[in-house]
Amino acid sequence: MSRRRKDGVLEYVGRVDHQVKIRGYRIELGEIETRLLEHPAIRESVVLDVDGPLGKVLAAYLVPRSATQDHEALRDEVKSHLKSSLPDYMVPTHLVLLEAMPLTPNGKLDRKALPAPDV
């Protein structure tokens, strides 16, 4: 996406889609989200690129179908599921389990309100 400044120069603002570049790989975040939703224990998912100590990494925010499921076991299952269907560079470093996704007053996902993963 770009915009024209008052002086007539086009300024690159950013991407409209949810594609990111991490460690030299261009990654479509929606593809990872789709794979996450294929897991029967996951009801909602969103994947973001976040700053880690060595640069950008992927963080997946997940809402499980059952609140009673063991979180550590679920993380292991989901990671295994992703590794079987995605290349290693597309498997999120962090899996953050939430009770519900934060929403804006308009009912859209509030990405800024997602908690920072433990890095």
Short mmCIF file of C-alpha atoms in Angstrom, two decimals:
data_model
loop_
_atom_site.label_atom_id
_atom_site.label_comp_id
_atom_site.label_asym_id
_atom_site.label_seq_id
_atom_site.Cartn_x
_atom_site.Cartn_y
_atom_site.Cartn_z
CA MET A 1 0.00 0.00 0.00
CA SER A 2 1.25 3.49 -0.74
CA ARG A 3 0.04 7.05 -0.54
CA ARG A 4 0.84 10.25 -2.39
CA ARG A 5 2.31 12.95 -0.18
CA LYS A 6 1.47 16.64 -0.62
CA ASP A 7 4.72 17.12 -2.53
CA GLY A 8 3.61 14.49 -5.08
CA VAL A 9 6.02 11.76 -3.98
CA LEU A 10 4.61 8.22 -3.55
CA GLU A 11 5.37 6.85 -0.09
CA TYR A 12 5.34 3.10 0.61
CA VAL A 13 3.24 2.53 3.75
CA GLY A 14 3.04 -1.25 4.05
CA ARG A 15 1.20 -4.35 2.91
CA VAL A 16 -2.56 -4.70 2.83
CA ASP A 17 -2.44 -8.48 3.20
CA HIS A 18 -0.96 -10.40 6.10
CA GLN A 19 2.28 -11.43 4.45
CA VAL A 20 5.51 -11.03 6.38
CA LYS A 21 9.17 -11.73 5.76
CA ILE A 22 11.06 -13.60 8.48
CA ARG A 23 14.62 -14.93 8.16
CA GLY A 24 14.46 -14.33 4.41
CA TYR A 25 11.21 -16.27 3.89
CA ARG A 26 8.01 -14.61 2.72
CA ILE A 27 5.19 -16.07 4.82
CA GLU A 28 1.44 -15.76 4.34
CA LEU A 29 0.06 -15.68 7.90
CA GLY A 30 -3.40 -16.75 6.72
CA GLU A 31 -1.99 -20.06 5.51
CA ILE A 32 -0.72 -20.84 9.00
CA GLU A 33 -4.06 -19.76 10.52
CA THR A 34 -5.88 -22.12 8.15
CA ARG A 35 -3.67 -25.04 9.20
CA LEU A 36 -4.28 -24.21 12.86
CA LEU A 37 -8.05 -24.26 12.34
CA GLU A 38 -7.77 -27.73 10.79
CA HIS A 39 -6.81 -29.04 14.24
CA PRO A 40 -10.01 -30.30 15.91
CA ALA A 41 -9.18 -28.72 19.30
CA ILE A 42 -8.77 -25.17 17.91
CA ARG A 43 -11.78 -22.86 17.54
CA GLU A 44 -10.04 -19.58 16.60
CA SER A 45 -6.54 -18.60 15.56
CA VAL A 46 -4.52 -15.59 14.52
CA VAL A 47 -0.81 -15.47 13.71
CA LEU A 48 1.38 -12.38 14.03
CA ASP A 49 5.03 -11.57 13.58
CA VAL A 50 6.50 -10.30 16.83
CA ASP A 51 9.90 -9.00 17.87
CA GLY A 52 12.13 -11.59 19.51
CA PRO A 53 15.66 -11.25 20.88
CA LEU A 54 17.15 -12.28 17.51
CA GLY A 55 14.62 -10.58 15.23
CA LYS A 56 11.06 -11.25 14.09
CA VAL A 57 9.39 -14.56 15.01
CA LEU A 58 5.90 -15.98 14.57
CA ALA A 59 3.39 -16.10 17.41
CA ALA A 60 0.09 -17.98 17.13
CA TYR A 61 -2.81 -16.93 19.34
CA LEU A 62 -5.29 -19.76 19.83
CA VAL A 63 -8.71 -20.19 21.39
CA PRO A 64 -9.28 -23.87 22.17
CA ARG A 65 -12.71 -25.48 21.78
CA SER A 66 -12.52 -26.77 25.36
CA ALA A 67 -11.28 -24.60 28.22
CA THR A 68 -10.55 -27.70 30.30
CA GLN A 69 -7.94 -29.16 27.95
CA ASP A 70 -4.36 -29.37 29.26
CA HIS A 71 -2.63 -26.37 27.70
CA GLU A 72 0.85 -27.88 27.52
CA ALA A 73 -0.44 -31.05 25.85
CA LEU A 74 -2.48 -28.96 23.41
CA ARG A 75 0.57 -26.86 22.49
CA ASP A 76 2.53 -30.05 21.77
CA GLU A 77 -0.31 -31.49 19.65
CA VAL A 78 -0.73 -28.29 17.66
CA LYS A 79 3.01 -27.91 17.06
CA SER A 80 3.18 -31.52 15.83
CA HIS A 81 0.16 -30.92 13.57
CA LEU A 82 1.81 -27.85 12.03
CA LYS A 83 5.16 -29.57 11.54
CA SER A 84 3.41 -32.32 9.56
CA SER A 85 1.88 -29.86 7.10
CA LEU A 86 4.14 -26.78 6.97
CA PRO A 87 7.85 -26.11 6.47
CA ASP A 88 9.79 -25.42 9.68
CA TYR A 89 10.11 -21.69 8.98
CA MET A 90 6.28 -21.39 9.02
CA VAL A 91 5.78 -23.10 12.40
CA PRO A 92 5.22 -20.40 15.04
CA THR A 93 7.82 -20.10 17.78
CA HIS A 94 5.14 -19.17 20.33
CA LEU A 95 1.68 -20.66 20.86
CA VAL A 96 -0.40 -18.46 23.15
CA LEU A 97 -3.70 -19.90 24.42
CA LEU A 98 -6.52 -17.46 25.16
CA GLU A 99 -10.06 -17.80 26.52
CA ALA A 100 -11.29 -15.45 23.76
CA MET A 101 -9.83 -13.17 21.12
CA PRO A 102 -9.86 -9.47 22.06
CA LEU A 103 -12.31 -7.51 19.93
CA THR A 104 -12.72 -3.85 19.06
CA PRO A 105 -16.06 -2.12 19.79
CA ASN A 106 -16.96 -2.94 16.15
CA GLY A 107 -16.49 -6.66 16.80
CA LYS A 108 -13.26 -7.00 14.81
CA LEU A 109 -10.09 -8.61 16.10
CA ASP A 110 -8.06 -6.14 18.16
CA ARG A 111 -4.54 -7.23 17.22
CA LYS A 112 -2.98 -4.54 19.42
CA ALA A 113 -4.72 -5.97 22.50
CA LEU A 114 -3.19 -9.44 22.10
CA PRO A 115 -0.75 -10.19 24.92
CA ALA A 116 2.95 -10.28 24.14
CA PRO A 117 4.26 -13.85 24.11
CA ASP A 118 6.98 -14.83 26.57
CA VAL A 119 10.12 -14.34 24.49
#
